[in-house]
RNA sequence: CGGGGUGUAGCUUAGCCUGGUAGAGCGCCUGGUUUGGGACCAGGAGGUCGCAGGUUCGAAUCCUGUCGCCCCGACCA
């Protein structure tokens, strides 16, 4: 039990000026954190207690899933990263930690970096320590600090430069075994979020810079989230916007309507889809082909979409380039023969097709019959263009951004969209890292194989804030039992009365024996201040002892989630309190 | 990194446009009256007006630079 007057809970009446969203304001007002600098926070005692609750539950679920806890350095030799597969892609988010820093960013190669995650540390470790199939599978995890030089830290702990994360890494003999590990972790995640009272859903996600073959994000639905989740109530389909697909596309590769004769026509000054939609041309956007030029690892390639569709850049990741970017007009002209606005992929119109790394078309263009596209001649377009007859396509794929209302790929019902906060992410990595670091094992046939890896992360601080975002009211935080910094707050309205404090302490002991953690508000404050603070810090149970109640022979008991106050006769108070604690634990 | 904003006491802020002794509320300290949903009275402490230049007799205020912070975009747990 803790006495408030001896503890440290600096609550604030007013919201800090730099806090925009409810959870960030409450984090600061309830005395959980204080800011040191952009994206850097001190966890005050109350905040630390919540973090410890979350890490302990996380640890239990990881161990239940068979993962083994260890602790790795946070300062990594830069060589580890230079050897790994994502040095180029990841270096801008890494802080460098040099012994002889000259203060000039990027002026030379760093000696050390602060770890944003630990694949580059765990993989070499496993490579040197595990060499036999007999020692697999293994899954290692740690709960520790991560450093990322976020371009724009935001929303308190939501996007911080230094943050606490659980990260785990699985090593298996083959793909089926790795998928088994992946599903065990997915189940462990679901158990973790359920136990801490965060309503999180698993959605299909893009693998991004991590690489790997598939992945799920765990999202807490919230208006302030950074990600769009596309989902279908009917089928349970849920995917990150970057990954989401719909059932728009026909199965057979045939032209959508009888093909008319290909015909060139002049379109002076027309360089946008919208301009071609307007009179006198009046070509609907879904009857146009949009041709985009990108550079993949230095070589140009084309992406063809319907005029009405948007490219989802993340989906270009499927093409296997390390780095992609849009091409500039000066890069485009020598290859295509025209500048943006008059581009197309009709056979024979591209000036220098040999320069291209490929022509990738979205499946949806198969819906376009007798469409219009650029002639690769500035100021000219072609009409009656048909996919099978006219277009050069290396490969069809899914490249367009899905819109809400399109049919669900599973049920065909309209897809919906909502915002979410990403609190966890799991990846099936494959052999990308094990091959780079030569983490191989020998099987029972004396054959050597790269280990198949998975990696997994849970943002602990982000989860804490997501819980607040999801569980608060106008008065303050409403903690779920298992995440609460304390379970019972005993408000002593007249702490100067010895019998009041004695009663408070005996009730606290009873509650502790029933399994609660107890905070006693023994401050010499007016009742109003104590009640406001009690609601603000959001402890699930509140017992109130006042001079008035003592005369009547009662103690009051109230749940943070309810308005009603129960009046407990003194003789029953301890037992009723213990029963309430048992109820809180049972429901958690 | 691009665009927008902002910096005044521990916190929330007024003053800046139109240059002339830096103001309030909360919090804090002292005394008193209060005491069941952020009390009241009296007194008090606390500010290099982010920093550096410049203009001016005179700068929180105008100009230049710089740094921090916040918001919108791309990235992430």
XYZ file of C-alpha atoms (C1' of nucleotides) in Angstrom:
665
model
C 0.000 0.000 0.000
C 1.103 3.511 -0.777
C 0.207 6.783 0.917
C -0.492 9.515 -1.614
C 1.149 12.153 0.569
C 4.370 10.140 0.604
C 4.205 9.208 -3.055
C 4.556 11.308 -6.234
C 1.468 11.864 -8.381
C 1.652 15.353 -9.836
C -1.813 15.861 -11.318
C -2.690 18.893 -13.410
C -5.928 20.832 -13.472
C -5.236 22.253 -16.888
C -4.155 20.493 -20.044
C -0.615 21.059 -21.215
C -0.502 23.277 -24.305
C 1.343 20.740 -26.439
C -1.111 17.876 -25.963
C -3.633 17.559 -28.733
C -5.438 14.282 -28.185
C -7.320 12.976 -25.146
C -4.928 10.169 -24.261
C -1.897 12.460 -24.437
C -3.571 15.078 -22.247
C -4.607 12.453 -19.697
C -1.168 10.858 -19.681
C 0.241 14.208 -18.575
C -2.653 15.438 -16.415
C -2.908 12.203 -14.437
C 0.785 12.403 -13.648
C 1.894 9.344 -15.651
C 4.585 10.984 -17.780
C 6.484 14.221 -18.307
C 8.196 15.328 -21.471
C 11.941 15.778 -21.574
C 12.176 16.739 -25.254
C 10.501 15.880 -28.552
C 9.509 12.218 -28.388
C 11.325 11.685 -25.069
C 9.360 11.002 -21.912
C 10.010 10.305 -18.260
C 7.698 7.673 -16.809
C 6.567 8.994 -13.439
C 5.768 6.453 -10.705
C 2.160 5.951 -11.742
C 3.058 5.602 -15.423
C 5.870 3.231 -14.591
C 3.492 1.028 -12.605
C 1.221 0.727 -15.648
C 4.201 -0.049 -17.875
C 5.287 -2.750 -15.445
C 1.808 -4.281 -15.484
C 1.882 -4.422 -19.266
C 5.411 -5.804 -19.505
C 4.690 -8.501 -16.940
C 1.563 -9.672 -18.756
C 3.431 -9.529 -22.047
C 6.259 -11.594 -20.564
C 3.797 -14.211 -19.259
C 2.114 -14.576 -22.631
C 5.412 -14.786 -24.506
C 6.657 -17.473 -22.159
C 3.384 -19.326 -22.445
C 3.944 -19.312 -26.214
C 7.379 -20.843 -25.679
C 9.524 -17.754 -26.203
C 12.683 -17.277 -24.142
C 13.616 -13.947 -22.607
C 17.037 -12.392 -23.052
C 18.528 -8.897 -23.161
C 20.568 -7.413 -25.983
C 22.633 -4.231 -26.173
C 20.957 -1.122 -27.481
C 24.142 0.265 -28.916
C 25.085 -1.745 -31.986
C 28.312 -1.753 -33.963
C 27.446 -0.219 -37.320
C 29.051 -3.232 -39.054
C 26.155 -5.425 -37.951
C 23.818 -3.185 -39.874
C 26.110 -2.763 -42.843
C 26.172 -6.535 -43.164
C 22.393 -6.840 -42.913
C 19.835 -6.436 -45.672
C 18.407 -3.039 -44.782
C 21.300 -0.709 -44.031
C 20.309 1.719 -46.759
C 16.629 1.631 -45.992
C 16.919 1.892 -42.211
C 19.855 4.205 -41.658
C 17.900 7.425 -41.718
C 15.755 6.379 -38.772
C 18.778 5.319 -36.713
C 20.567 7.505 -34.217
C 24.306 7.235 -34.423
C 26.322 6.928 -31.267
C 29.945 7.725 -32.092
C 32.826 7.885 -29.662
C 34.397 10.733 -31.605
C 31.363 12.367 -33.117
C 32.127 15.467 -35.104
C 28.515 16.527 -34.894
C 28.007 16.455 -38.639
C 25.283 14.049 -39.566
C 26.175 11.717 -42.357
C 29.630 13.230 -42.800
C 31.141 9.786 -42.470
C 30.102 6.259 -41.577
C 28.961 5.887 -37.966
C 30.809 3.582 -35.581
C 27.750 2.674 -33.557
C 24.022 3.046 -33.957
C 21.251 2.932 -31.383
C 19.058 -0.050 -32.117
C 15.629 0.538 -33.689
C 15.075 -3.261 -33.540
C 17.403 -6.230 -33.085
C 17.400 -8.555 -36.097
C 20.989 -7.498 -36.802
C 22.010 -8.581 -33.295
C 19.992 -11.728 -32.706
C 20.711 -13.312 -36.096
C 24.532 -13.315 -35.709
C 24.085 -14.604 -32.154
C 21.923 -17.495 -33.287
C 24.258 -18.149 -36.208
C 27.180 -18.775 -33.883
C 25.301 -20.599 -31.127
C 22.807 -22.776 -32.998
C 23.933 -25.079 -35.752
C 21.759 -28.187 -35.517
C 18.136 -28.931 -36.307
C 18.056 -30.519 -32.850
C 18.268 -27.058 -31.294
C 15.374 -25.644 -33.314
C 12.863 -24.140 -33.076
C 13.876 -21.243 -30.864
C 12.072 -18.000 -30.173
C 13.840 -15.220 -28.253
C 12.270 -12.081 -26.879
C 13.199 -9.034 -24.871
C 11.294 -6.079 -23.469
C 13.470 -3.041 -23.718
C 14.053 0.420 -25.076
C 14.202 1.154 -28.778
C 15.502 4.242 -30.517
C 14.114 5.639 -33.726
C 14.776 9.038 -35.142
C 11.177 9.634 -36.064
C 10.945 12.521 -38.465
C 7.990 13.802 -36.550
C 7.417 12.517 -33.027
C 3.777 12.989 -32.175
C 0.959 12.475 -29.725
C 2.989 11.756 -26.606
C 4.009 8.118 -26.406
C 2.221 7.335 -29.660
C 5.245 8.081 -31.743
C 8.309 8.627 -29.620
C 12.018 8.652 -30.365
C 12.785 6.418 -27.411
C 10.128 3.881 -26.520
C 9.615 0.527 -24.847
C 8.942 -2.423 -27.087
C 8.673 -6.158 -26.728
C 10.511 -7.699 -29.659
C 10.733 -11.396 -30.430
C 12.536 -13.415 -33.095
C 11.673 -16.963 -34.090
C 13.993 -19.433 -35.823
C 12.641 -22.557 -37.488
C 13.824 -25.353 -39.747
C 11.380 -24.702 -42.578
C 8.393 -22.749 -43.761
C 5.637 -24.868 -42.202
C 7.430 -24.757 -38.838
C 7.877 -21.004 -39.147
C 4.201 -20.544 -39.913
C 3.411 -22.559 -36.818
C 5.590 -20.218 -34.747
C 3.886 -17.259 -36.389
C 0.451 -18.502 -35.430
C 1.569 -19.235 -31.876
C 2.729 -15.629 -31.596
C -0.475 -14.326 -33.152
C -2.414 -16.206 -30.458
C -0.079 -14.867 -27.749
C -0.668 -11.327 -28.997
C -4.396 -11.810 -28.913
C -4.136 -13.105 -25.335
C -1.946 -10.158 -24.329
C -4.254 -7.481 -25.700
C -7.304 -9.195 -24.238
C -5.717 -9.453 -20.776
C -4.605 -5.816 -20.606
C -8.027 -4.625 -21.721
C -7.076 -3.263 -25.133
C -9.552 -4.098 -27.867
C -7.135 -4.816 -30.694
C -7.810 -6.557 -33.986
C -5.340 -8.352 -36.240
C -5.267 -7.000 -39.781
C -3.307 -8.079 -42.834
C -0.438 -5.704 -43.379
C 2.310 -4.737 -45.713
C 5.778 -5.947 -44.782
C 7.448 -2.621 -45.625
C 11.130 -2.180 -44.988
C 11.230 -5.337 -42.840
C 10.814 -7.451 -45.903
C 9.370 -10.924 -45.494
C 6.460 -12.783 -46.848
C 3.424 -11.894 -44.774
C 2.436 -9.997 -41.735
C -0.348 -8.842 -39.460
C -0.728 -5.584 -37.630
C -2.611 -5.372 -34.358
C -4.750 -2.294 -34.467
C -6.687 -0.535 -31.739
C -9.569 1.241 -33.460
C -9.390 4.972 -32.687
C -10.172 8.125 -34.597
C -6.702 9.537 -34.008
C -4.938 6.499 -35.481
C -2.431 6.898 -38.292
C -3.603 3.947 -40.318
C -6.727 3.112 -42.256
C -8.094 -0.346 -41.664
C -10.265 -1.743 -44.453
C -12.633 -4.347 -43.084
C -15.777 -6.363 -43.661
C -18.152 -7.164 -40.796
C -19.612 -10.071 -42.715
C -16.484 -12.080 -43.431
C -14.110 -10.740 -40.787
C -11.718 -9.591 -43.498
C -9.453 -6.813 -42.183
C -6.404 -5.321 -43.843
C -4.237 -2.265 -43.659
C -5.027 0.228 -46.400
C -1.640 -0.451 -47.978
C -2.390 -4.124 -48.307
C -6.156 -4.225 -48.808
C -7.678 -5.665 -51.969
C -11.220 -5.989 -53.244
C -13.112 -8.342 -55.532
C -13.449 -5.935 -58.445
C -11.447 -7.874 -60.926
C -12.780 -10.357 -63.500
C -11.235 -13.816 -63.598
C -10.599 -14.221 -67.326
C -8.141 -12.245 -69.332
C -10.327 -11.149 -72.241
C -11.146 -7.755 -73.618
C -14.104 -6.167 -71.906
C -16.033 -5.375 -75.078
C -15.667 -5.874 -78.856
C -12.619 -3.946 -79.900
C -12.970 -0.902 -82.129
C -10.258 0.313 -84.455
C -7.261 1.890 -82.726
C -7.202 5.579 -83.514
C -4.907 8.491 -82.669
C -6.356 11.915 -81.931
C -4.912 15.304 -81.030
C -5.195 16.526 -77.440
C -3.159 19.726 -77.327
C -2.327 20.823 -73.784
C -4.236 17.947 -72.172
C -2.034 16.299 -69.536
C -4.403 15.155 -66.799
C -7.079 12.507 -66.398
C -9.537 15.213 -65.352
C -8.889 17.349 -68.449
C -9.589 14.384 -70.702
C -12.824 13.739 -68.814
C -14.060 17.247 -69.674
C -15.594 18.326 -72.940
C -14.857 18.122 -75.815
C -13.137 14.779 -75.157
C -15.524 13.498 -72.467
C -13.656 10.282 -71.706
C -14.753 8.942 -68.314
C -11.828 8.298 -65.913
C -12.673 4.597 -65.739
C -12.292 4.457 -69.536
C -8.749 5.815 -69.367
C -5.435 4.095 -68.793
C -3.029 5.845 -66.457
C 0.661 5.176 -67.057
C 3.137 5.961 -64.289
C 6.904 5.774 -64.548
C 8.937 4.707 -61.523
C 12.593 4.017 -60.993
C 13.358 0.686 -59.339
C 16.978 0.303 -58.201
C 18.061 2.745 -60.904
C 16.021 1.318 -63.785
C 12.696 2.704 -65.028
C 9.543 0.589 -65.001
C 5.902 1.323 -65.790
C 2.741 0.892 -63.759
C -0.588 0.927 -65.587
C -3.838 1.656 -63.773
C -7.339 2.742 -64.619
C -7.687 6.507 -64.816
C -10.040 6.456 -61.839
C -7.681 4.463 -59.596
C -4.824 5.581 -57.373
C -1.534 3.765 -57.104
C -0.848 2.268 -53.664
C 2.916 2.741 -53.608
C 3.434 0.167 -50.862
C 2.203 -2.514 -53.251
C 5.193 -1.895 -55.501
C 7.138 -3.747 -52.791
C 5.876 -6.984 -54.376
C 8.052 -6.253 -57.439
C 11.191 -7.008 -55.467
C 13.119 -3.767 -55.919
C 15.141 -2.549 -52.942
C 14.297 1.078 -53.582
C 11.606 2.640 -55.747
C 10.742 6.267 -56.488
C 8.725 8.187 -59.075
C 10.721 9.128 -62.171
C 11.259 12.765 -63.089
C 9.967 14.158 -66.421
C 13.562 14.394 -67.660
C 14.086 10.701 -66.960
C 10.791 9.804 -68.621
C 11.097 11.482 -71.989
C 14.094 9.577 -73.395
C 12.464 6.255 -72.510
C 8.856 6.930 -73.471
C 9.207 9.564 -76.163
C 6.819 11.939 -74.418
C 6.415 13.804 -71.152
C 3.921 12.879 -68.410
C 0.376 13.467 -69.611
C 0.792 11.752 -72.954
C 2.159 8.400 -71.803
C 0.810 5.002 -72.709
C 1.830 1.395 -73.129
C 0.284 0.505 -76.473
C 2.501 -1.912 -78.351
C 5.035 -0.177 -80.524
C 4.524 3.347 -79.155
C 7.201 3.304 -76.473
C 10.361 4.923 -77.767
C 12.907 2.750 -75.979
C 11.190 -0.310 -74.495
C 14.550 -1.988 -73.958
C 15.359 0.462 -71.181
C 12.430 -0.714 -69.094
C 12.657 -3.126 -66.184
C 9.068 -4.124 -66.877
C 5.482 -3.011 -67.495
C 3.269 -3.863 -64.546
C -0.473 -3.531 -64.891
C -3.132 -3.509 -62.238
C -5.729 -6.258 -62.650
C -8.481 -3.649 -62.769
C -7.460 -2.350 -66.187
C -9.056 -5.522 -67.526
C -12.384 -3.823 -66.827
C -11.598 -1.178 -69.429
C -12.805 -1.813 -72.969
C -12.054 0.537 -75.853
C -10.252 2.888 -73.526
C -8.071 5.905 -74.035
C -4.400 6.328 -73.271
C -1.438 8.526 -74.184
C 0.227 7.979 -77.565
C 3.752 8.631 -76.218
C 3.695 11.691 -78.434
C 3.184 15.024 -76.656
C -0.332 16.307 -77.387
C -1.761 13.024 -78.707
C -3.849 10.194 -77.278
C -5.119 6.890 -78.624
C -8.722 5.689 -78.411
C -10.258 2.215 -78.718
C -7.365 0.775 -76.775
C -7.937 -2.767 -75.501
C -5.885 -4.635 -72.972
C -5.308 -7.974 -74.667
C -5.018 -6.729 -78.221
C -3.054 -3.514 -77.683
C -1.173 -3.264 -74.424
C 2.300 -4.494 -73.664
C 2.179 -5.920 -70.132
C 4.980 -7.822 -68.419
C 2.870 -8.848 -65.471
C -0.500 -8.186 -63.889
C -0.697 -7.490 -60.195
C -2.528 -5.674 -57.442
C -1.322 -2.086 -57.403
C -4.385 0.067 -56.861
C -5.589 1.577 -53.657
C -8.865 0.077 -52.483
C -11.804 2.346 -51.796
C -14.494 1.795 -49.170
C -17.653 0.382 -50.684
C -15.878 -1.967 -53.053
C -16.768 -5.645 -52.639
C -14.979 -7.640 -49.925
C -12.647 -10.257 -51.451
C -14.165 -12.914 -49.178
C -17.869 -12.078 -48.907
C -18.480 -9.616 -51.730
C -20.186 -7.246 -49.292
C -19.126 -3.567 -49.322
C -15.848 -2.880 -47.525
C -15.722 -0.333 -44.727
C -12.887 1.816 -43.433
C -11.881 3.081 -39.995
C -8.824 4.580 -38.337
C -6.625 2.582 -36.007
C -3.508 2.756 -33.840
C -0.905 0.126 -34.580
C 0.121 -1.433 -31.257
C 1.742 -4.612 -32.486
C 3.120 -6.162 -35.632
C 4.124 -9.685 -36.567
C 6.144 -10.654 -39.640
C 7.013 -13.908 -41.252
C 10.477 -12.945 -42.402
C 11.600 -15.996 -44.320
C 15.331 -16.337 -44.869
C 16.180 -12.742 -45.721
C 18.249 -12.195 -42.575
C 19.492 -15.719 -42.048
C 20.951 -15.790 -45.561
C 22.679 -12.434 -45.119
C 24.175 -13.465 -41.795
C 24.671 -17.080 -42.822
C 22.534 -18.380 -39.955
C 22.267 -21.985 -41.128
C 21.655 -25.308 -39.458
C 22.419 -28.881 -40.426
C 19.512 -31.277 -40.857
C 19.395 -35.032 -40.205
C 20.625 -35.626 -43.763
C 23.758 -33.537 -43.052
C 22.341 -30.869 -45.346
C 22.773 -27.210 -44.516
C 19.783 -24.798 -44.696
C 19.167 -21.180 -43.741
C 16.872 -20.855 -40.737
C 13.398 -19.525 -41.415
C 12.722 -16.489 -39.282
C 9.843 -14.490 -37.929
C 9.918 -11.236 -35.994
C 7.368 -9.722 -33.683
C 6.894 -6.422 -31.889
C 4.540 -4.887 -29.344
C 4.728 -1.203 -28.469
C 4.288 -1.225 -24.693
C 4.045 2.543 -24.230
C 1.839 2.834 -27.265
C -0.412 0.138 -25.833
C -0.664 2.068 -22.566
C -1.716 5.189 -24.430
C -4.066 3.265 -26.725
C -5.834 1.863 -23.653
C -6.324 5.409 -22.363
C -7.519 6.588 -25.762
C -10.021 3.750 -25.781
C -11.015 3.920 -22.130
C -11.611 7.383 -20.721
C -14.462 9.795 -20.054
C -14.830 13.521 -19.459
C -13.370 13.170 -15.937
C -10.307 11.109 -16.685
C -8.883 7.673 -17.333
C -10.942 4.515 -16.750
C -8.331 1.810 -16.275
C -9.069 -1.816 -17.078
C -8.234 -3.875 -13.989
C -5.055 -5.483 -15.308
C -3.500 -2.273 -16.586
C -4.405 -0.106 -13.589
C -1.537 1.386 -11.558
C -3.572 0.581 -8.410
C -6.818 -1.321 -8.051
C -8.265 0.454 -5.033
C -8.044 4.075 -3.973
C -9.049 4.729 -0.362
C -10.076 8.380 -0.103
C -9.709 9.531 3.476
C -11.590 12.811 3.635
C -10.519 13.562 7.199
C -7.020 12.150 7.468
C -6.447 14.155 10.647
C -8.829 11.757 12.446
C -6.745 8.821 13.722
C -9.724 6.452 13.546
C -10.231 7.348 9.849
C -6.627 6.507 8.962
C -6.717 3.332 11.010
C -9.832 2.201 9.220
C -8.283 3.074 5.855
C -5.245 0.970 6.587
C -7.212 -2.008 7.828
C -9.394 -1.900 4.699
C -6.262 -1.635 2.574
C -4.865 -4.756 4.206
C -8.110 -6.631 3.555
C -8.081 -5.573 -0.085
C -4.443 -6.529 -0.471
C -5.154 -9.978 0.919
C -7.829 -10.294 -1.743
C -5.232 -9.463 -4.387
C -5.525 -5.690 -4.901
C -2.881 -2.978 -4.953
C -3.979 -0.064 -2.816
C -3.349 3.662 -2.777
C -4.564 5.697 0.215
C -5.298 9.368 -0.396
C -4.281 10.811 2.967
C -3.619 14.326 1.708
C -4.909 17.330 3.623
C -7.020 18.383 0.640
C -10.656 19.259 0.334
C -12.975 16.419 -0.706
C -13.643 17.946 -4.115
C -9.954 17.907 -4.986
C -9.642 14.277 -3.949
C -12.655 13.139 -5.943
C -11.482 14.988 -9.047
C -8.035 13.440 -8.762
C -9.538 10.014 -8.122
C -11.530 10.193 -11.350
C -8.560 11.606 -13.232
C -6.124 8.815 -12.356
C -8.880 6.291 -13.012
C -8.277 3.581 -10.405
C -11.064 0.971 -10.816
C -12.351 0.921 -7.213
C -12.772 3.815 -4.817
C -13.550 3.547 -1.113
C -14.433 6.766 0.704
C -14.012 7.265 4.442
C -15.360 10.541 5.824
C -16.164 11.950 9.233
C -19.850 11.919 8.287
C -19.803 8.319 7.204
C -17.923 7.278 10.300
C -20.658 8.744 12.488
C -23.261 6.820 10.493
C -21.053 3.779 10.685
C -20.516 3.372 6.922
C -17.815 3.345 4.278
C -18.653 4.113 0.652
C -17.576 1.973 -2.263
C -17.746 2.988 -5.922
C -16.566 1.588 -9.243
C -14.927 4.070 -11.599
C -17.192 2.779 -14.343
C -20.412 3.322 -12.408
C -22.302 6.219 -10.889
C -23.854 4.328 -7.967
C -22.235 4.411 -4.548
C -22.638 1.437 -2.204
C -22.803 2.206 1.509
C -21.069 -0.514 3.470
C -21.739 -0.914 7.200
C -18.374 -0.846 9.001
C -18.752 -4.387 10.241
C -19.053 -5.714 6.666
C -16.738 -3.242 4.956
C -13.635 -5.397 4.784
C -15.499 -8.445 3.503
C -17.506 -6.464 0.930
C -14.340 -4.771 -0.257
C -12.587 -8.101 -0.651
C -15.582 -9.366 -2.621
C -15.405 -6.358 -4.925
C -11.707 -6.967 -5.486
C -12.435 -10.590 -6.319
C -15.083 -9.439 -8.762
C -12.665 -7.010 -10.419
C -10.042 -9.709 -10.804
C -12.524 -12.227 -12.122
C -13.819 -9.875 -14.800
C -10.330 -8.806 -15.922
C 12.655 17.208 -45.090
C 8.403 20.569 -47.370
C 4.100 23.730 -45.723
C 1.686 26.389 -41.521
C 1.937 28.149 -36.487
C 4.079 29.318 -31.800
C 7.775 30.663 -27.819
C 6.046 35.873 -21.845
C 6.640 32.895 -13.794
C 6.228 25.610 -12.314
C 1.231 25.309 -15.550
C -2.633 27.988 -18.731
C -2.098 32.644 -20.851
C -3.089 38.611 -21.846
C 0.042 42.347 -23.818
C 2.820 42.454 -29.825
C -0.979 45.006 -34.976
C -0.069 51.021 -33.311
C 7.635 50.658 -29.416
C 7.587 54.096 -23.496
C 7.516 51.042 -15.559
C 5.465 43.056 -17.787
C -0.344 41.829 -16.203
C -3.983 37.847 -14.860
C -5.801 32.812 -13.417
C -4.026 28.167 -11.458
C -0.128 26.292 -8.452
C 3.466 27.682 -4.358
C 4.656 30.235 0.814
C 2.432 32.827 5.597
C -1.931 33.833 8.605
C -7.138 33.336 9.217
C -12.108 31.459 7.975
C -13.812 26.942 5.772
C -14.451 21.413 4.896
C -18.685 15.404 0.807
C -17.223 17.056 -6.226
C -11.184 21.355 -8.257
C -13.306 26.945 -1.297
C -12.798 32.158 0.505
C -10.207 36.539 2.676
C -5.582 39.103 3.659
C -0.461 39.196 2.759
C 3.933 37.233 -0.021
C 7.703 34.945 -3.237
C 8.454 33.934 -8.271
C 9.764 36.586 -15.133
C 17.529 37.141 -18.637
C 9.612 38.134 -22.309
C 13.686 31.105 -26.184
C 18.740 32.768 -27.887
C 22.039 36.126 -30.898
C 22.473 40.310 -33.736
C 20.212 44.854 -35.771
C 16.889 49.464 -36.045
C 15.706 53.230 -32.188
C 16.732 58.163 -27.208
C 13.998 53.702 -25.818
C 12.301 46.790 -28.029
C 8.216 41.428 -25.062
C 6.450 44.584 -29.240
C 9.713 46.285 -35.511
C 13.787 43.670 -38.789
C 17.476 39.510 -39.668
C 19.384 34.997 -38.160
C 19.150 30.831 -35.005
C 17.136 27.146 -31.652
C 12.993 24.637 -29.274
C 8.041 23.164 -29.487
C 3.092 22.242 -31.941
C -0.013 21.146 -36.349
C -0.623 19.121 -41.741
C 2.234 15.505 -45.364
C 5.875 10.862 -46.324
C 7.828 6.677 -42.210
C 6.947 3.397 -37.839
C 5.705 -0.328 -32.199
